[in-house]
Coordinates of C-alpha atoms in Angstrom, one line a residue:
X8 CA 0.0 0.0 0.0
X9 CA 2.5 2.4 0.7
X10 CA 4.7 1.9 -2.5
X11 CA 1.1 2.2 -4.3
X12 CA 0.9 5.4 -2.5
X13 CA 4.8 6.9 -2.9
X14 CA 3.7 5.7 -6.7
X15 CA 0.4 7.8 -6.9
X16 CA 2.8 10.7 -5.7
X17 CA 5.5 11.0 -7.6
X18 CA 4.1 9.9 -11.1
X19 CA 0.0 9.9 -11.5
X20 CA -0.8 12.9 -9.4
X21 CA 1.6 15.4 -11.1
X22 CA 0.6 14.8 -14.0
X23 CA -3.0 15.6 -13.3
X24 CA -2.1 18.9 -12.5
X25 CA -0.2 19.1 -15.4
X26 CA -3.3 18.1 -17.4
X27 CA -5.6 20.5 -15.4
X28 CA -8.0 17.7 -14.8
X29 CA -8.4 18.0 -11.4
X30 CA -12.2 18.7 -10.0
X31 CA -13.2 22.4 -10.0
X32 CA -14.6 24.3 -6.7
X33 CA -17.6 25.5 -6.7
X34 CA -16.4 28.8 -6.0
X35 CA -14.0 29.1 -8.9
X36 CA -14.7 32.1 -11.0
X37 CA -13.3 34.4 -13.5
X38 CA -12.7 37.9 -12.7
X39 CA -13.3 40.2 -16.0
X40 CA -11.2 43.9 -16.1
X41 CA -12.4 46.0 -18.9
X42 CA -9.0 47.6 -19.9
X43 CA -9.2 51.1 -22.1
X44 CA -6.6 50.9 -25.1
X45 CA -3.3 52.3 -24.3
X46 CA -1.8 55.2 -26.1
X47 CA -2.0 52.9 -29.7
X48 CA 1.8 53.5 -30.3
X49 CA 5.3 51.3 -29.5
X50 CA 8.2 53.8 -29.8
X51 CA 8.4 56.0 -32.7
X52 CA 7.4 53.7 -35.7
X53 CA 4.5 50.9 -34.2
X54 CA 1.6 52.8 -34.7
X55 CA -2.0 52.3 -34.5
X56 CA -1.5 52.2 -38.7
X57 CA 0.7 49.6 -38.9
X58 CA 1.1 47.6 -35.9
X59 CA -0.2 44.3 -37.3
X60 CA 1.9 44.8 -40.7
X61 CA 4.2 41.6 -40.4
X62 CA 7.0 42.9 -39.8
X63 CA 6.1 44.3 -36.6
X64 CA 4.0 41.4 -35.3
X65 CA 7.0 40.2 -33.3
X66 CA 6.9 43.4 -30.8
X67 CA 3.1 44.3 -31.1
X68 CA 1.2 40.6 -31.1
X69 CA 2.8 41.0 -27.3
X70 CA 2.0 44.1 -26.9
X71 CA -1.7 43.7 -28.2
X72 CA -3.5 45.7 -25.1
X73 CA -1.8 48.7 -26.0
X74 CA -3.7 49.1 -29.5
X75 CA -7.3 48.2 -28.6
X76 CA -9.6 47.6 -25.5
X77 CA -9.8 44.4 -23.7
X78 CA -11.6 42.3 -21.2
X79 CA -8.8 40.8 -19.1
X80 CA -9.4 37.3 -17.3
X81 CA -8.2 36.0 -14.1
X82 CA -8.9 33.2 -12.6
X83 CA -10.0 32.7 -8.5
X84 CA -8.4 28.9 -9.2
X85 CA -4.6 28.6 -8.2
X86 CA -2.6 28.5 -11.4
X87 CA -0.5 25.0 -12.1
X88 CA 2.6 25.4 -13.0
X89 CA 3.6 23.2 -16.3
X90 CA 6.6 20.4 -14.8
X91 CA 9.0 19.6 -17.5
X92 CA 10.0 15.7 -17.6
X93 CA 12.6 14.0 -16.3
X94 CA 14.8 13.7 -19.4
X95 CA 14.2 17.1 -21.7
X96 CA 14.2 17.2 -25.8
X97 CA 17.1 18.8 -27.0
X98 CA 16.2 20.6 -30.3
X99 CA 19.7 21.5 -31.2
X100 CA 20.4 17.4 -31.4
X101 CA 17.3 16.4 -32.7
X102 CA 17.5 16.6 -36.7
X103 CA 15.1 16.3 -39.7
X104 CA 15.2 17.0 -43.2
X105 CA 14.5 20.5 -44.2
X106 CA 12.1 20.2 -46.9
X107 CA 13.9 23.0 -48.8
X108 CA 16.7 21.4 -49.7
X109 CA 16.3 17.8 -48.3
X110 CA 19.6 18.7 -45.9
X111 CA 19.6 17.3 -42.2
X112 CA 19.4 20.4 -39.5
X113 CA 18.6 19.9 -36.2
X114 CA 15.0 21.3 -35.2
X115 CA 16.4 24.5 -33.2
X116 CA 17.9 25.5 -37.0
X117 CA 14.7 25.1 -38.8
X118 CA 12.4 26.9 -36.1
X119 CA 15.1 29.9 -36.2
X120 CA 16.2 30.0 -39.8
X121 CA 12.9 28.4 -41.8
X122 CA 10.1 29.1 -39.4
X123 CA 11.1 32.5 -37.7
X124 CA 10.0 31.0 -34.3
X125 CA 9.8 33.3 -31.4
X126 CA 8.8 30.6 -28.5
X127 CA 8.0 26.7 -28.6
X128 CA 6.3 24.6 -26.4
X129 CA 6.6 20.4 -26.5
X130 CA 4.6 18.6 -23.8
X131 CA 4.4 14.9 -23.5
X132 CA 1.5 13.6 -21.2
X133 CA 1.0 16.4 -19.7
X134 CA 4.7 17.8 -19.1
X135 CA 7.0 19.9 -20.7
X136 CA 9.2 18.0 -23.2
X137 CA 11.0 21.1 -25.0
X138 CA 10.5 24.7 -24.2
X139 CA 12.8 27.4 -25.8
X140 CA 12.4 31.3 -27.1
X141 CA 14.1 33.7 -29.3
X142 CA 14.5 37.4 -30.0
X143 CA 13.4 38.3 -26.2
X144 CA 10.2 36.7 -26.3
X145 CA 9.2 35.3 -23.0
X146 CA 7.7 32.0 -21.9
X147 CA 5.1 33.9 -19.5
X148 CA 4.2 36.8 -22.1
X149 CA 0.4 36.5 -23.2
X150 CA 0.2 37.0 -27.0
X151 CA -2.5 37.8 -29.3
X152 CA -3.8 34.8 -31.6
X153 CA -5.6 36.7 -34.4
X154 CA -7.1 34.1 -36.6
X155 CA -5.3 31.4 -34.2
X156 CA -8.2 31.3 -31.6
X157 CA -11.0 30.6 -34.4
X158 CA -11.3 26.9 -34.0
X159 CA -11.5 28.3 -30.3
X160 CA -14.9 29.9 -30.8
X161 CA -16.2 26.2 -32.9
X162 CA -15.5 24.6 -29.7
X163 CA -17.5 26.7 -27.6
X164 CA -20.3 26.5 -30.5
X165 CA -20.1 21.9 -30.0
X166 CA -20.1 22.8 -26.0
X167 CA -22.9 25.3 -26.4
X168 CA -25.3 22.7 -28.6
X169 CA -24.1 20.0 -26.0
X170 CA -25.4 21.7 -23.3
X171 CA -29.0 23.1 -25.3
X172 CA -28.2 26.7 -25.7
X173 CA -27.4 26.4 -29.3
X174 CA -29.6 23.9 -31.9
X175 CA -27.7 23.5 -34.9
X176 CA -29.8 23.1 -37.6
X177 CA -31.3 26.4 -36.8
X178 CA -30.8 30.0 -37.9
X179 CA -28.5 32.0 -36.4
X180 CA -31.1 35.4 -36.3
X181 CA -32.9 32.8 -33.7
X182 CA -30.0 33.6 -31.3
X183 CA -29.8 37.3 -32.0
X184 CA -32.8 39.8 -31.7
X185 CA -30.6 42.4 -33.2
X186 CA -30.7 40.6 -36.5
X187 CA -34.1 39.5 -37.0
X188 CA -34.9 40.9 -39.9
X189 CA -32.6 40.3 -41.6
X190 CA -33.9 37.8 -44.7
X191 CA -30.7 36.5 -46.0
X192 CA -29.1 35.2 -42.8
X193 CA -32.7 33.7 -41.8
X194 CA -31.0 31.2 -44.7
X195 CA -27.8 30.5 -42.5
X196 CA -27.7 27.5 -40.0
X197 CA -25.6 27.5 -36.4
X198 CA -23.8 24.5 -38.0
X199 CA -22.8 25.8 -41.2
X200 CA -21.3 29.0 -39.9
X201 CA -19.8 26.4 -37.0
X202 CA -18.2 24.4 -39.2
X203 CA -16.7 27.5 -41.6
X204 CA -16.4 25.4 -45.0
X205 CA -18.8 28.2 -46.8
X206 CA -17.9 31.9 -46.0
X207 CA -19.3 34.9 -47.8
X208 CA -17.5 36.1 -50.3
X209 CA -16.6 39.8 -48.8
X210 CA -14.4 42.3 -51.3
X211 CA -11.3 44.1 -49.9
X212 CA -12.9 47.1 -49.4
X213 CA -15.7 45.7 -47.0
X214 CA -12.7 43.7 -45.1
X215 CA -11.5 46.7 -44.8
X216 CA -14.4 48.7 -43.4
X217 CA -15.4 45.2 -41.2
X218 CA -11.8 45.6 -40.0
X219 CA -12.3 49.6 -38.8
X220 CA -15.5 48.6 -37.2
X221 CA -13.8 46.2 -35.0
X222 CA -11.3 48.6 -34.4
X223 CA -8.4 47.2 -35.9
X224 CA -7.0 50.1 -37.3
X225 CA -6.1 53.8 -36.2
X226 CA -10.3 55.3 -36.9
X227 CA -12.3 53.1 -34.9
X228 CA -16.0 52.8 -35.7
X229 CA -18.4 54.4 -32.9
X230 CA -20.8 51.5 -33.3
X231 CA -18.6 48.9 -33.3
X232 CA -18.4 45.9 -35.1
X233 CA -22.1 44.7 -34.2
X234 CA -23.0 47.9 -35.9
X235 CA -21.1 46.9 -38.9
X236 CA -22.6 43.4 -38.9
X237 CA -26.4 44.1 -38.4
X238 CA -26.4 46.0 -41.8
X239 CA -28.6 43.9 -43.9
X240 CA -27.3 44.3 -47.3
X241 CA -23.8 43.0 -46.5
X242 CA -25.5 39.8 -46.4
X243 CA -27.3 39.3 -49.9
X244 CA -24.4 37.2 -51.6
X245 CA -23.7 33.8 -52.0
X246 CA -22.2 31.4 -49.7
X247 CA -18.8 29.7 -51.1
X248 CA -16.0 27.4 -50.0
X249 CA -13.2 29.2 -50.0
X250 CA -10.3 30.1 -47.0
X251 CA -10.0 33.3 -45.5
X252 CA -7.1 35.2 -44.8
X253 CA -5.2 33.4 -42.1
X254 CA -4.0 36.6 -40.6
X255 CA -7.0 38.7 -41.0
X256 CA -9.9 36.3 -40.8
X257 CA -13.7 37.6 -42.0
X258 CA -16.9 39.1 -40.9
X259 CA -18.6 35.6 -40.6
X260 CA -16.3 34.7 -37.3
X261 CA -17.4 38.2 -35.8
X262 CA -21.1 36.7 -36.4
X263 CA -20.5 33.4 -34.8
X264 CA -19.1 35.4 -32.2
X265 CA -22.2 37.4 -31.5
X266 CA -24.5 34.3 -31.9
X267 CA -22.5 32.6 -28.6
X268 CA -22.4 36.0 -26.7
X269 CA -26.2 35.9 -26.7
X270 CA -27.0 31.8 -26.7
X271 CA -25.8 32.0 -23.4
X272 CA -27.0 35.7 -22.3
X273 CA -23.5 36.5 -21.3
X274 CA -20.7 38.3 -22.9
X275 CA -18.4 36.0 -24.8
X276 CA -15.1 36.2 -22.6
X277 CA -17.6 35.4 -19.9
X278 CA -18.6 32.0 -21.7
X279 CA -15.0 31.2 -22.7
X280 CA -14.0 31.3 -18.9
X281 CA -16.4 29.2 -17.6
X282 CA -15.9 26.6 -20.4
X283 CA -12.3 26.5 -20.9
X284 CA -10.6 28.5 -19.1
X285 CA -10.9 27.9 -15.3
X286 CA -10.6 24.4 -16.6
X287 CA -7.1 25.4 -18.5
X288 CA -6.3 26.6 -15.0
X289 CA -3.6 28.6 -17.0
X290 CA -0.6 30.2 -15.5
X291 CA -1.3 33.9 -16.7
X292 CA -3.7 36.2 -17.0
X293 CA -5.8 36.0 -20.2
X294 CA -7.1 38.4 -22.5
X295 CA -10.0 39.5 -25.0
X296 CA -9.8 42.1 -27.1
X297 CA -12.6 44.4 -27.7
X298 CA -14.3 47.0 -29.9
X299 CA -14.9 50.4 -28.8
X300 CA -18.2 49.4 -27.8
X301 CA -17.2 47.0 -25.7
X302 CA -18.0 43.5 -27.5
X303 CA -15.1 41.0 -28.0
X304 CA -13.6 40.0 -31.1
X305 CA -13.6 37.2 -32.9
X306 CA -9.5 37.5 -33.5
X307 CA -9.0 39.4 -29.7
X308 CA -8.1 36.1 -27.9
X309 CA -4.8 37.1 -25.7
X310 CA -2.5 33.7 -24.7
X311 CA 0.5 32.6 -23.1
X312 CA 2.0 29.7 -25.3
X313 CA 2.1 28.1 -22.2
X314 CA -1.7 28.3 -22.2
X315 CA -1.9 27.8 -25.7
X316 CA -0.8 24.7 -25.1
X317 CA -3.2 23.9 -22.2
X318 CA -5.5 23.9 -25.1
X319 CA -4.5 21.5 -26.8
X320 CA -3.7 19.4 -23.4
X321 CA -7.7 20.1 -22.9
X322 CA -8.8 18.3 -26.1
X323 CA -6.8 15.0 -25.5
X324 CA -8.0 14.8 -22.2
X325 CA -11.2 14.8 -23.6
X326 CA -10.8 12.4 -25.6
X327 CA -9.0 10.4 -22.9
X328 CA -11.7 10.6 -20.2
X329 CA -14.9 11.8 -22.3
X330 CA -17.4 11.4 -19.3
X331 CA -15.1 14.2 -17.0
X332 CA -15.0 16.4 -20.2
X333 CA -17.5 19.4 -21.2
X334 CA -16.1 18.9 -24.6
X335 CA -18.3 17.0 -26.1
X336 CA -17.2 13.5 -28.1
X337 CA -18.6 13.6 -31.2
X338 CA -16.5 16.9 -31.9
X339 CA -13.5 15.6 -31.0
X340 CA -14.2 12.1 -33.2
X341 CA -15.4 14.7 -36.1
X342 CA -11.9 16.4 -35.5
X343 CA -9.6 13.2 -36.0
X344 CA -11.9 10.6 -38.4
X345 CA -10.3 9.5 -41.0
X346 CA -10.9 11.3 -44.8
X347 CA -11.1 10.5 -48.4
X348 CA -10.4 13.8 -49.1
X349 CA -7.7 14.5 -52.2
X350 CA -6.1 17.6 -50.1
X351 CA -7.3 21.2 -50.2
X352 CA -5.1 23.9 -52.1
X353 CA -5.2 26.4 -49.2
X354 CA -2.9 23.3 -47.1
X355 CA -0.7 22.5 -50.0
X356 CA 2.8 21.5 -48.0
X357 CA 0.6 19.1 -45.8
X358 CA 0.0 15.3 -46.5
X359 CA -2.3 14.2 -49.0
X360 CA -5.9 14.1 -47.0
X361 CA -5.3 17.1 -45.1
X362 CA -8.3 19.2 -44.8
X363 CA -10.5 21.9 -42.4
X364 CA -12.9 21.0 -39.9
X365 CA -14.6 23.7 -37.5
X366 CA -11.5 25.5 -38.1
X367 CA -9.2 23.1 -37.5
X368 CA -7.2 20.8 -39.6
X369 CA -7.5 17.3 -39.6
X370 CA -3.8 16.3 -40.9
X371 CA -3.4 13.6 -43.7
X372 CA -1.0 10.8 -42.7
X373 CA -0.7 9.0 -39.5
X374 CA -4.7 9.1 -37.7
X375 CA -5.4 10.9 -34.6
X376 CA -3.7 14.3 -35.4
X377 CA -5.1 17.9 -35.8
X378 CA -4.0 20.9 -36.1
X379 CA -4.6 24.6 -34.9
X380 CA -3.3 26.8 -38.3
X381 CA -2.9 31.0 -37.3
X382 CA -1.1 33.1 -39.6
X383 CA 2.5 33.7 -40.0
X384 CA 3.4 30.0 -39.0
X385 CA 1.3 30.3 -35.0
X386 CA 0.0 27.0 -35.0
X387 CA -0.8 24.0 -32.5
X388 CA -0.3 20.4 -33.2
X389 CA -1.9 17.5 -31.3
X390 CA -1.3 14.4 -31.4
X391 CA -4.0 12.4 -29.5
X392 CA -2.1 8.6 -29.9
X393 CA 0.9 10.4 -28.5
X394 CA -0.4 12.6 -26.2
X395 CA 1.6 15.0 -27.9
X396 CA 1.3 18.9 -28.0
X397 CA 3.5 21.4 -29.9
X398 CA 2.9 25.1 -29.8
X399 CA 4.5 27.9 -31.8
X400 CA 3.8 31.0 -31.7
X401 CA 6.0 32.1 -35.2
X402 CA 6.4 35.4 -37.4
X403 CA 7.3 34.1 -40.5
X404 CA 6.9 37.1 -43.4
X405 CA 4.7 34.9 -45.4
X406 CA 1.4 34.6 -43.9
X407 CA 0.9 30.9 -45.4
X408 CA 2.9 28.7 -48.0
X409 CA 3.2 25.6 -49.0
X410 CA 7.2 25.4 -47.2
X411 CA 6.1 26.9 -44.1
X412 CA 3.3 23.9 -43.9
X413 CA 5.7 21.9 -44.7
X414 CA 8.3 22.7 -42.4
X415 CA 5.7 22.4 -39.6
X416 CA 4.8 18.8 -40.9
X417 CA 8.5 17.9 -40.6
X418 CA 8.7 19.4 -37.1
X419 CA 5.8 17.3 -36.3
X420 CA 7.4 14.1 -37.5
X421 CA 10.3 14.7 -35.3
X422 CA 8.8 15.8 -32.5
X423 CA 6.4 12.4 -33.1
X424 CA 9.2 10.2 -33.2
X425 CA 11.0 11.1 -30.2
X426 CA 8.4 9.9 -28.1
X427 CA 6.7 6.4 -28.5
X428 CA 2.5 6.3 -28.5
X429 CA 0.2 5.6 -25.5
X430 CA -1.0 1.6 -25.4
X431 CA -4.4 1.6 -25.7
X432 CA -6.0 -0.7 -22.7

């Protein structure tokens, strides 16, 4: 009995806290700060005009609060520290083929040199397996997700029709007085705009006034982005499958947004804390970005990579121990079942069989893995056989190619070979 005990302490009940799965309190709560923008400048040359132009992402993603309101998170819960494993990953050993040139580099080379990496985070059943950052990022520093947190808001959409505040074969304008007469999205279903494979077709110039509503730029919109979105006439087009701008995303997430906010008669960072986050238990504070009228943004979700990962940790637990999960199972088995699919263009660098799903992408190749895609090379892999999580939060100049993709898929195998897959019982 006692060696069972000394065993339950050293091994099994560290990594629950590393997994976050230990029971909530009754008491645990979120505390939301609304946070007035800062003086919209970084220096001399990051200005409200240009500080998500790529080259200055690496100082302003970080910096995010500064530009634009926000709602900022804390949880009541004690944070839990990550605890690295016994024997770390080192990434300047570890090599792969760089799918450039076919030459062996070790992995530190290609996430400095091929994927402009700023931090990295391996975990292995719970633990830290790697962790390592570059140009003075820092491991505790919450950073702004743009497009990243997405697949974030699908997941609270499967939670929401899981728990009866969202039905999804009906219209969105059911879930949002504001936009009830509005004929052409009476046409839209909560799973279609869930799911994300058909977006409105939206021309640059509309982006770029859906943008200034949000307050994206250096002439925030009075109304908002609500404002923007409850125009009827921006809705009379066709539905089409196409991908949206990794970095800069579209007006339909800003919609599915809205339609959580008021399926659950709270405000959306609200909603996000009580599913996810006090659940995360993450390490530092979090962060929603907000228009000037006070509603979050679709793209305003503020992270540690740390807690990034704790995502990502979330969603294999989940599919570990589905009856101690909110996350429901059928969207995890929708995120990993296997596919017919020929590949999509938008993924071309990815395996053959690749493609989107609520956001995310189900990778061609070996089963069981999925992908968070941002822009600029932010992305988070899991690997549910493996219990394997890899977060990068990345400013590559391109926002998407086919090398970048690839050069993540070839991180991925390495990281997926240095560490052998969970039995199954």
């Amino acid at each position: 009995m006692k060696r069972r005990s000394m065993w339950f302490a050293r091994f099994l009940f560290p990594f629950l806290l590393a997994a976050g799965s230990l029971p909530l309190r009754a008491a645990d709560t979120c505390a939301p700060e609304h946070q007035p923008a800062g003086k919209r400048a970084i220096g001399k040359w990051i200005t409200a005009d240009n500080w998500l132009a790529p080259g200055n992402q690496r100082t302003s993603l970080s910096m995010a609060e500064i530009f634009m309101p926000s709602i900022r998170l804390r949880a009541s819960s004690a944070a839990v520290p990550l605890r690295p494993t016994t024997r770390q990953l080192d990434l300047d050993k570890l090599t792969l083929a760089d799918p450039a040139d076919e030459k062996s580099r070790s992995v530190a080379s290609l996430l400095d040199t091929r994927l402009y990496a700023d931090a990295i985070l391996v975990m292995h059943n719970g633990r830290i397996l790697a962790e390592r950052q570059w140009h003075g990022a820092r491991a505790e520093q919450p950073r702004l997700l743009l497009q990243a947190g997405r697949p974030v808001l699908s997941l609270l959409g499967a939670m929401s029709i899981a728990q009866g505040k969202l039905a999804p074969e009906r219209s969105v304008v059911r879930y949002v007085p504001a936009l009830s007469s509005n004929v052409a999205l009476r046409r839209l279903s909560v799973q279609r705009l869930l799911e994300g494979d058909d977006r409105y077709a939206w021309l640059p110039e509309e982006l770029a006034q859906w943008r200034n509503a949000g307050g994206w730029g250096s002439e925030p919109s009075p109304g908002g982005v609500r404002d923007w979105l409850s125009q009827s006439e921006r809705w009379e087009r066709p539905l089409h499958e196409i991908l949206p701008d990794a970095a800069e995303g579209s007006p339909d997430d800003d919609l599915l947004a809205w339609v959580l906010a008021e399926s659950h008669g709270a405000p959306l960072a609200s909603v996000f804390c009580e599913q996810l986050l006090l659940r995360m238990r993450p390490e530092q504070p979090v962060a929603w970005l907000t228009d000037v009228a006070g509603n979050e943004l679709a793209g305003g979700l503020v992270l540690s990579l740390r807690d990034f990962a704790r995502l990502g940790q979330l969603l294999i637990e989940a599919r570990a121990t589905p009856t101690r999960s909110r996350i429901p199972g059928w969207f995890v088995e929708t995120l990993t079942a296997s596919s017919r699919a020929a590949g999509m263009p938008a993924l071309s660098g990815l395996r053959k069989g690749s493609d989107l799903r609520y956001g995310f992408v189900r990778l061609g190749g070996a089963a069981n893995r999925i992908a968070i895609l941002g822009a600029h090379g932010t992305s988070l892999y899991i690997d549910f056989d493996r219990r394997l999580v890899v977060a990068l939060y990345a400013t590559h100049p391109q926002v998407r190619s086919p090398l970048q993709l690839a050069s993540l898929e070839r991180l991925w195998d390495a990281f997926g070979a240095a560490v052998p897959a969970v039995r199954k019982r």
